[in-house]
Amino acid sequence: DTGVSQDPRHKITKRGQNVTFRCDPISEHNRLYWYRQTLGQGPEFLTYFQNEAQLEKSRLLSDRFSAERPKGSFSTLEIQRTEQGDSAMYLCASSGTGGRSTDTQYFGPGTRLTVL
Amino acid sequence: GESVGLHLPTLSVQEGDNSIINCAYSNSASDYFIWYKQESGKGPQFIIDIRSNMDKRQGQRVTVLLNKTVKHLSLQIAATQPGDSAVYFCAENIGQGKLIFGQGTELSVKP
């Protein structure tokens, strides 16, 4: 399977705990995006990387959230001191060998986070 | 603020009929629009896209129409099948690949 993969698929945690999600993009895709999706809503942009550089962060990304893409391949999204409001599906997408902003974004299956 | 919205939250059609899902957007500067299909428990799946220099684009059983004058986007699905049942999202690229998604329309296909 050469699509975008995410791990884990499901995560249940207690409020206050830290969680980390991983995204493996399509091979050789330069851009990697993180989105958050709550029930009944469309995905909301969180942040994106061009290779290893994080180029933009949404206001939705509070100080408790941090994302990395150290080698320009896989990326991690960490949430510290989780809150119940963080419960959502976290989606990763990748695009483009050309690095154009209009390259098609292909999404992974998502990580569903439940904070108790 | 900038927003992308859908006129209808749900759409129910008979198998074999054509489906039309509509979307309104508000950012005149958006130059790229995409339709995604999302099945329960899965990530959004790319269906078709259109750039702002076009007003129509056809794929396999799907057609996207773009009306920049009224900032309206539609997805037409021909001969709708049960496998088309899902939530459909339109999205606009407001720059640097940042996509703004609409709320979604749930398409239900009756056999």
XYZ file of N, CA and C in Angstrom:
681
model
N 0.841 -1.188 0.000
C 0.000 0.000 0.000
C 0.879 1.242 0.000
N 0.703 2.105 -0.982
C 1.577 3.262 -1.096
C 0.865 4.539 -0.712
N -0.278 4.455 -0.052
C -0.992 5.645 0.362
C -0.438 6.212 1.651
N -1.109 7.255 2.140
C -0.731 7.875 3.408
C -1.162 6.940 4.549
N -0.282 6.709 5.482
C -0.630 5.869 6.619
C -0.494 6.663 7.911
N -1.322 6.306 8.880
C -1.293 6.978 10.180
C -1.341 5.938 11.295
N -0.670 6.276 12.381
C -0.619 5.353 13.496
C -0.600 6.129 14.809
N -1.386 5.715 15.835
C -2.347 4.617 15.774
C -3.627 5.038 15.064
N -4.532 4.113 14.842
C -5.826 4.458 14.253
C -6.785 4.981 15.314
N -6.623 4.483 16.522
C -7.472 4.918 17.629
C -6.591 5.121 18.861
N -6.938 6.143 19.634
C -6.219 6.391 20.876
C -7.205 6.890 21.916
N -7.241 6.208 23.041
C -8.052 6.638 24.170
C -7.092 7.011 25.285
N -7.264 8.198 25.839
C -6.362 8.657 26.874
C -7.133 9.417 27.946
N -6.516 9.583 29.070
C -7.128 10.346 30.144
C -6.696 11.798 30.051
N -7.558 12.664 30.471
C -7.272 14.094 30.465
C -5.955 14.361 31.193
N -5.120 15.193 30.592
C -3.843 15.533 31.208
C -2.665 14.738 30.686
N -2.952 13.640 30.006
C -1.871 12.828 29.447
C -1.390 13.415 28.114
N -0.183 13.032 27.740
C 0.365 13.428 26.447
C 0.149 12.306 25.440
N -0.102 12.681 24.189
C -0.248 11.698 23.127
C 0.569 12.136 21.914
N 0.997 11.152 21.148
C 1.753 11.435 19.922
C 1.212 10.572 18.795
N 1.005 11.207 17.645
C 0.518 10.501 16.468
C 1.590 10.571 15.379
N 1.581 9.552 14.532
C 2.553 9.511 13.449
C 1.848 9.476 12.110
N 2.451 10.124 11.135
C 1.946 10.103 9.762
C 3.097 9.776 8.824
N 2.872 8.808 7.961
C 3.824 8.492 6.899
C 3.192 8.897 5.572
N 3.744 9.885 4.905
C 3.133 10.371 3.659
C 3.439 9.440 2.493
N 2.835 9.753 1.369
C 3.171 9.045 0.142
C 4.635 9.345 -0.190
N 5.315 8.313 -0.587
C 6.747 8.435 -0.820
C 7.074 9.582 -1.782
N 8.027 10.377 -1.420
C 8.541 11.493 -2.224
C 7.619 12.701 -2.264
N 6.510 12.669 -1.539
C 5.680 13.869 -1.453
C 6.383 14.913 -0.599
N 6.438 16.141 -1.125
C 7.154 17.194 -0.418
C 6.336 17.816 0.704
N 5.035 17.911 0.487
C 4.197 18.622 1.450
C 3.407 17.653 2.315
N 3.295 18.005 3.564
C 2.548 17.188 4.512
C 1.682 18.114 5.348
N 0.431 17.744 5.505
C -0.551 18.585 6.195
C -1.179 17.813 7.350
N -1.523 18.552 8.394
C -2.311 18.006 9.490
C -3.631 18.769 9.558
N -4.720 18.001 9.745
C -6.048 18.565 9.905
C -6.708 17.915 11.123
N -7.690 18.598 11.651
C -8.505 18.040 12.721
C -9.959 18.056 12.266
N -10.666 16.966 12.574
C -12.062 16.868 12.175
C -12.905 16.405 13.350
N -13.909 17.206 13.691
C -14.849 16.812 14.723
C -16.118 16.300 14.059
N -16.920 15.607 14.831
C -18.083 14.902 14.292
C -19.032 15.859 13.573
N -19.353 15.513 12.347
C -20.310 16.298 11.584
C -19.731 17.522 10.907
N -18.426 17.714 11.033
C -17.785 18.889 10.440
C -16.746 18.467 9.413
N -16.382 19.412 8.578
C -15.288 19.157 7.664
C -13.949 19.295 8.360
N -12.900 18.751 7.771
C -11.563 18.889 8.372
C -11.159 20.358 8.480
N -10.407 20.664 9.549
C -9.894 22.020 9.754
C -8.363 21.971 9.709
N -7.804 22.881 8.950
C -6.358 22.934 8.790
C -5.666 23.249 10.112
N -4.588 22.504 10.401
C -3.794 22.777 11.603
C -2.425 23.341 11.249
N -1.694 22.617 10.369
C -0.338 23.032 10.042
C 0.138 22.271 8.813
N 1.219 22.770 8.190
C 1.770 22.012 7.072
C 3.277 22.183 6.976
N 3.898 21.228 6.328
C 5.343 21.186 6.129
C 5.660 21.129 4.641
N 6.697 21.847 4.270
C 7.323 21.679 2.961
C 8.668 21.047 3.268
N 8.823 19.812 2.894
C 9.988 19.025 3.331
C 10.035 19.054 4.855
N 11.134 19.463 5.467
C 11.202 19.434 6.927
C 10.779 20.749 7.573
N 10.518 21.765 6.773
C 10.176 23.084 7.306
C 8.681 23.217 7.563
N 8.341 23.622 8.786
C 6.955 23.897 9.126
C 6.661 25.329 8.717
N 5.768 25.507 7.739
C 5.598 26.814 7.125
C 4.407 27.604 7.631
N 3.431 26.932 8.177
C 2.277 27.666 8.679
C 1.596 26.862 9.770
N 1.103 27.590 10.756
C 0.344 26.976 11.839
C -0.959 27.725 12.027
N -2.044 27.002 12.159
C -3.343 27.612 12.392
C -3.449 28.121 13.823
N -4.368 29.066 14.008
C -4.647 29.536 15.370
C -5.240 28.426 16.230
N -5.753 27.370 15.561
C -6.286 26.225 16.292
C -5.182 25.467 17.025
N -3.963 25.629 16.566
C -2.847 24.890 17.135
C -2.323 25.635 18.355
N -2.849 25.255 19.523
C -2.432 25.937 20.746
C -1.010 25.525 21.116
N -0.516 26.114 22.195
C 0.843 25.830 22.652
C 1.007 24.371 23.073
N -0.100 23.702 23.317
C -0.004 22.299 23.740
C 0.256 21.360 22.563
N 0.104 21.883 21.367
C 0.291 21.080 20.156
C 1.659 21.374 19.550
N 2.331 20.320 19.120
C 3.576 20.520 18.388
C 3.691 19.459 17.311
N 4.181 19.865 16.162
C 4.352 18.943 15.048
C 5.777 19.036 14.550
N 6.271 17.900 14.095
C 7.637 17.835 13.571
C 7.672 16.977 12.323
N 8.652 17.251 11.514
C 8.930 16.411 10.346
C 10.446 16.451 10.148
N 11.169 15.797 11.032
C 12.617 15.991 11.151
C 13.439 15.676 9.904
N 13.061 14.697 9.150
C 13.857 14.321 7.988
C 13.105 14.547 6.687
N 12.022 15.280 6.784
C 11.265 15.547 5.577
C 10.480 14.358 5.072
N 10.343 13.315 5.915
C 9.545 12.164 5.486
C 8.329 12.044 6.395
N 8.402 11.189 7.438
C 7.252 11.046 8.333
C 7.128 12.276 9.219
N 5.956 12.433 9.812
C 5.711 13.553 10.724
C 5.048 13.033 11.989
N 5.254 13.748 13.080
C 4.564 13.448 14.330
C 3.806 14.677 14.806
N 2.678 14.426 15.426
C 1.871 15.473 16.055
C 1.705 15.090 17.513
N 2.170 15.945 18.405
C 2.079 15.677 19.825
C 1.105 16.651 20.464
N 0.290 16.132 21.342
C -0.604 16.969 22.135
C -0.226 16.745 23.600
N 0.131 17.820 24.265
C 0.484 17.728 25.678
C -0.718 18.109 26.540
N -0.790 17.490 27.699
C -1.842 17.813 28.688
C -3.212 17.830 28.006
N -3.562 16.702 27.430
C -4.796 16.631 26.654
C -6.017 17.074 27.451
N -6.950 17.659 26.712
C -8.225 18.116 27.270
C -9.348 17.402 26.520
N -10.530 17.369 27.113
C -11.637 16.678 26.469
C -11.971 17.309 25.122
N -11.746 18.585 25.008
C -12.000 19.266 23.739
C -11.053 18.873 22.628
N -10.005 18.151 22.961
C -9.081 17.677 21.932
C -9.605 16.424 21.233
N -10.661 15.844 21.754
C -11.231 14.639 21.139
C -11.685 14.963 19.728
N -11.152 14.219 18.774
C -11.419 14.495 17.363
C -10.713 13.435 16.534
N -10.926 13.517 15.217
C -10.145 12.722 14.278
C -9.014 13.622 13.777
N -7.804 13.130 13.843
C -6.643 13.881 13.354
C -6.199 13.259 12.039
N -6.272 14.063 11.014
C -6.006 13.592 9.658
C -4.690 14.157 9.140
N -4.009 13.342 8.406
C -2.772 13.747 7.747
C -2.984 13.638 6.243
N -2.413 14.552 5.502
C -2.474 14.495 4.036
C -1.108 14.842 3.479
N -0.829 14.343 2.298
C 0.425 14.719 1.641
C 0.134 15.051 0.191
N 1.026 15.830 -0.379
C 0.846 16.234 -1.769
C 2.181 16.436 -2.425
N 2.146 16.260 -3.757
C 3.063 16.896 -4.669
C 4.498 16.482 -4.657
N 4.965 16.053 -5.753
C 6.395 15.987 -5.946
C 6.880 17.305 -6.515
N 5.935 18.117 -6.985
C 6.329 19.396 -7.558
C 6.349 20.516 -6.558
N 5.778 20.255 -5.376
C 5.790 21.272 -4.340
C 4.849 22.429 -4.599
N 3.897 22.226 -5.513
C 2.958 23.304 -5.790
C 1.807 23.255 -4.781
N 1.309 24.405 -4.427
C 0.228 24.448 -3.439
C -1.053 23.862 -3.998
N -1.178 23.749 -5.320
C -2.391 23.184 -5.912
C -2.240 21.703 -6.245
N -1.168 21.073 -5.815
C -1.078 19.628 -5.983
C -2.141 18.963 -5.126
N -2.702 17.881 -5.630
C -3.765 17.177 -4.917
C -3.279 16.663 -3.572
N -4.090 16.880 -2.546
C -3.777 16.359 -1.229
C -4.474 15.021 -1.052
N -3.700 14.013 -0.668
C -4.232 12.681 -0.412
C -4.193 12.429 1.082
N -5.326 11.991 1.602
C -5.475 11.858 3.043
C -5.222 10.432 3.513
N -4.735 10.341 4.739
C -4.634 9.069 5.414
C -5.952 8.721 6.089
N -6.002 7.575 6.780
C -7.249 7.126 7.418
C -7.579 7.857 8.710
N -6.614 8.603 9.238
C -6.867 9.368 10.452
C -6.566 8.601 11.733
N -6.347 9.376 12.798
C -6.240 8.835 14.155
C -7.385 9.420 14.958
N -8.221 8.549 15.480
C -9.345 9.046 16.290
C -8.901 9.103 17.752
N -8.912 10.295 18.307
C -8.519 10.518 19.702
C -9.744 10.729 20.566
N -9.800 9.984 21.650
C -10.843 10.174 22.657
C -10.172 10.494 23.981
N -10.508 11.636 24.527
C -9.951 12.057 25.812
C -11.036 11.926 26.877
N -10.771 11.077 27.860
C -11.774 10.808 28.911
C -11.650 11.782 30.066
N -15.753 36.291 7.962
C -14.591 35.473 7.738
C -14.744 34.617 6.493
N -13.671 33.941 6.126
C -13.751 33.096 4.938
C -14.513 31.832 5.289
N -15.285 31.334 4.358
C -16.043 30.118 4.651
C -16.417 29.427 3.366
N -16.606 28.156 3.493
C -17.133 27.347 2.405
C -18.323 26.615 2.964
N -19.456 26.705 2.344
C -20.632 26.070 2.902
C -21.414 25.297 1.890
N -22.262 24.429 2.362
C -23.108 23.602 1.524
C -24.547 23.987 1.756
N -25.365 23.938 0.665
C -26.746 24.318 0.797
C -27.558 23.262 1.519
N -27.273 21.970 1.292
C -28.069 20.898 1.844
C -27.207 19.981 2.668
N -27.588 19.706 3.902
C -26.814 18.783 4.716
C -27.034 17.322 4.359
N -28.197 16.954 3.827
C -28.487 15.574 3.462
C -29.126 15.524 2.092
N -28.868 14.435 1.379
C -29.457 14.211 0.075
C -29.741 12.729 -0.079
N -30.983 12.405 -0.384
C -31.375 11.022 -0.578
C -31.825 10.826 -2.027
N -31.237 9.859 -2.722
C -31.578 9.623 -4.118
C -31.809 8.137 -4.352
N -32.507 7.861 -5.418
C -32.757 6.477 -5.819
C -31.577 5.988 -6.644
N -31.236 4.735 -6.453
C -30.154 4.138 -7.239
C -30.431 4.323 -8.731
N -29.423 4.759 -9.446
C -29.571 4.982 -10.879
C -29.874 6.418 -11.259
N -30.384 7.196 -10.291
C -30.644 8.609 -10.553
C -29.340 9.393 -10.524
N -29.412 10.612 -11.018
C -28.267 11.520 -10.913
C -28.350 12.308 -9.613
N -27.191 12.608 -9.042
C -27.122 13.384 -7.800
C -26.417 14.700 -8.084
N -26.894 15.732 -7.416
C -26.225 17.033 -7.505
C -26.006 17.557 -6.102
N -24.761 17.818 -5.764
C -24.394 18.368 -4.460
C -23.815 19.751 -4.692
N -24.310 20.721 -3.946
C -23.930 22.109 -4.147
C -23.054 22.655 -3.021
N -22.325 23.684 -3.353
C -21.405 24.281 -2.393
C -21.232 25.758 -2.743
N -21.227 26.608 -1.722
C -20.949 28.022 -1.922
C -19.638 28.361 -1.239
N -18.843 29.196 -1.859
C -17.601 29.626 -1.234
C -17.567 31.143 -1.183
N -16.709 31.680 -0.340
C -16.742 33.130 -0.133
C -15.448 33.830 -0.517
N -14.366 33.080 -0.748
C -13.079 33.715 -1.022
C -12.866 33.840 -2.528
N -13.007 35.035 -3.034
C -12.872 35.258 -4.476
C -11.473 34.945 -4.994
N -10.498 34.948 -4.111
C -9.120 34.717 -4.535
C -8.764 33.232 -4.638
N -9.652 32.374 -4.192
C -9.366 30.935 -4.265
C -9.201 30.505 -5.715
N -8.171 29.700 -5.963
C -7.878 29.342 -7.356
C -7.980 27.853 -7.631
N -8.399 27.119 -6.623
C -8.394 25.663 -6.784
C -9.441 25.091 -5.858
N -10.262 24.189 -6.393
C -11.375 23.630 -5.637
C -11.371 22.110 -5.798
N -11.745 21.451 -4.719
C -11.675 19.995 -4.719
C -12.938 19.412 -4.095
N -13.382 18.293 -4.585
C -14.437 17.511 -3.947
C -13.811 16.244 -3.378
N -14.174 15.982 -2.110
C -13.738 14.768 -1.440
C -14.960 13.966 -1.010
N -14.787 12.660 -0.968
C -15.796 11.720 -0.471
C -15.244 11.095 0.799
N -16.067 11.054 1.835
C -15.612 10.443 3.079
C -16.619 9.420 3.563
N -16.171 8.192 3.650
C -16.993 7.115 4.205
C -16.719 7.018 5.699
N -17.654 6.443 6.402
C -17.576 6.374 7.857
C -16.279 5.717 8.320
N -15.560 6.386 9.207
C -14.343 5.835 9.767
C -13.121 5.923 8.881
N -13.251 6.598 7.747
C -12.127 6.700 6.816
C -11.760 8.162 6.577
N -10.587 8.371 6.008
C -10.179 9.710 5.641
C -10.836 10.139 4.346
N -10.840 11.438 4.069
C -11.420 11.929 2.819
C -10.698 11.354 1.603
N -11.475 11.018 0.600
C -10.938 10.434 -0.634
C -11.149 11.422 -1.770
N -10.086 11.765 -2.469
C -10.155 12.697 -3.589
C -11.088 12.167 -4.679
N -11.979 13.054 -5.171
C -12.865 12.664 -6.260
C -12.470 13.387 -7.531
N -12.495 14.717 -7.471
C -12.232 15.511 -8.649
C -11.881 16.923 -8.208
N -11.126 17.615 -9.027
C -10.762 18.991 -8.711
C -10.973 19.874 -9.935
N -10.919 21.177 -9.698
C -11.060 22.117 -10.795
C -10.309 23.390 -10.438
N -9.653 23.956 -11.395
C -8.928 25.200 -11.176
C -9.803 26.364 -11.624
N -9.481 27.526 -11.141
C -10.372 28.667 -11.330
C -10.428 29.154 -12.773
N -9.524 28.686 -13.618
C -9.561 29.096 -15.025
C -10.467 28.176 -15.867
N -11.187 27.289 -15.177
C -12.105 26.383 -15.855
C -13.494 26.557 -15.253
N -14.540 26.165 -15.992
C -15.870 26.196 -15.414
C -16.517 24.811 -15.360
N -15.848 23.834 -15.972
C -16.401 22.484 -15.952
C -15.267 21.487 -16.109
N -15.407 20.391 -15.389
C -14.429 19.313 -15.541
C -15.147 17.989 -15.307
N -14.860 17.033 -16.163
C -15.538 15.739 -16.067
C -14.573 14.636 -15.711
N -15.070 13.711 -14.879
C -14.329 12.504 -14.560
C -15.196 11.303 -14.879
N -14.872 10.200 -14.259
C -15.686 9.020 -14.477
C -16.960 9.122 -13.648
N -18.088 9.304 -14.276
C -19.415 9.460 -13.653
C -19.556 10.733 -12.828
N -18.537 11.536 -12.706
C -18.640 12.769 -11.941
C -18.279 13.978 -12.794
N -18.947 15.076 -12.495
C -18.684 16.343 -13.166
C -18.686 17.432 -12.110
N -17.721 18.315 -12.175
C -17.701 19.464 -11.277
C -17.916 20.719 -12.116
N -18.794 21.570 -11.621
C -19.081 22.848 -12.271
C -18.678 23.977 -11.334
N -18.051 24.973 -11.890
C -17.614 26.128 -11.115
C -18.210 27.391 -11.716
N -18.904 28.144 -10.905
C -19.460 29.431 -11.318
C -18.840 30.511 -10.445
N -17.825 31.165 -10.988
C -17.090 32.152 -10.198
C -17.899 33.428 -9.985
N -18.843 33.674 -10.852
C -19.645 34.895 -10.726
C -20.438 34.899 -9.428
N -21.009 33.738 -9.107
C -21.806 33.627 -7.885
C -21.089 32.795 -6.824
N -19.837 32.457 -7.069
C -19.027 31.685 -6.129
C -19.732 30.407 -5.708
N -20.031 29.598 -6.718
C -20.782 28.380 -6.494
C -20.077 27.208 -7.177
N -20.107 26.099 -6.489
C -19.459 24.863 -6.957
C -20.473 23.741 -6.840
N -20.507 22.847 -7.808
C -21.406 21.699 -7.683
C -20.706 20.432 -8.149
N -21.175 19.330 -7.591
C -20.693 17.999 -7.968
C -21.880 17.214 -8.479
N -21.766 16.720 -9.681
C -22.809 15.902 -10.259
C -22.307 14.468 -10.361
N -23.112 13.546 -9.860
C -22.784 12.122 -9.944
C -23.836 11.463 -10.815
N -23.402 10.876 -11.898
C -24.328 10.209 -12.815
C -24.583 8.773 -12.369
N -25.827 8.328 -12.587
C -26.198 6.932 -12.291
C -25.698 6.528 -10.908
N -26.186 7.233 -9.896
C -25.716 7.032 -8.526
C -25.891 5.584 -8.083
N -24.870 5.078 -7.420
C -24.845 3.688 -6.976
C -24.794 3.631 -5.446
N -25.185 2.502 -4.854
C -25.120 2.394 -3.387
C -23.723 2.698 -2.831
N -22.688 2.350 -3.570
C -21.315 2.626 -3.138
C -20.971 4.104 -3.112
N -21.836 4.926 -3.653
C -21.619 6.377 -3.611
C -22.088 6.971 -2.289
N -22.787 6.196 -1.488
C -23.268 6.697 -0.200
C -22.089 7.079 0.680
N -22.083 8.330 1.106
C -20.972 8.855 1.903
C -21.270 10.317 2.207
N -20.355 10.956 2.901
C -20.407 12.408 3.076
C -19.467 13.042 2.062
N -19.954 14.061 1.391
C -19.174 14.745 0.360
C -18.827 16.145 0.842
N -17.555 16.470 0.714
C -17.067 17.794 1.118
C -16.497 18.528 -0.091
N -16.839 19.805 -0.181
C -16.090 20.652 -1.092
C -15.010 21.350 -0.278
N -13.938 21.705 -0.946
C -12.840 22.408 -0.282
C -12.255 23.413 -1.250
N -11.825 24.543 -0.706
C -11.161 25.543 -1.536
C -9.752 25.768 -1.012
N -8.857 25.989 -1.958
C -7.469 26.280 -1.626
C -7.330 27.795 -1.536
N -7.100 28.286 -0.325
C -7.002 29.735 -0.159
C -5.563 30.223 -0.205
N -4.669 29.302 -0.542
C -3.266 29.677 -0.714
C -2.346 28.750 0.050
N -1.187 28.473 -0.524
C -0.182 27.610 0.101
C -0.712 26.219 0.443
N -1.686 25.774 -0.315
C -2.225 24.450 -0.092
C -3.173 24.345 1.067
N -3.427 25.450 1.737
C -4.330 25.421 2.889
C -5.761 25.269 2.394
N -6.396 24.171 2.755
C -7.752 23.888 2.315
C -8.754 24.279 3.382
N -9.814 24.936 2.946
C -10.949 25.235 3.803
C -12.094 24.349 3.336
N -12.580 23.500 4.236
C -13.639 22.558 3.904
C -15.005 23.101 4.303
N -16.003 22.699 3.547
C -17.378 22.948 3.931
C -17.825 21.938 4.970
N -19.066 22.076 5.404
C -19.583 21.210 6.457
C -19.837 19.786 5.953
N -20.174 19.623 4.707
C -20.418 18.288 4.174
C -21.868 18.025 3.873
N -22.122 17.215 2.869
C -23.457 16.728 2.536
C -23.433 15.215 2.591
N -24.403 14.664 3.322
C -24.491 13.209 3.395
C -25.381 12.710 2.267
N -24.813 11.895 1.406
C -25.561 11.319 0.295
C -25.991 9.904 0.667
N -27.282 9.649 0.556
C -27.832 8.334 0.843
C -28.489 7.802 -0.426
N -28.080 6.623 -0.855
C -28.597 6.046 -2.090
C -29.517 4.879 -1.752
N -30.758 4.993 -2.166
C -31.746 3.957 -1.882
C -31.772 2.938 -3.018
N -31.687 1.655 -2.703
C -31.678 0.622 -3.759
C -33.049 0.458 -4.399
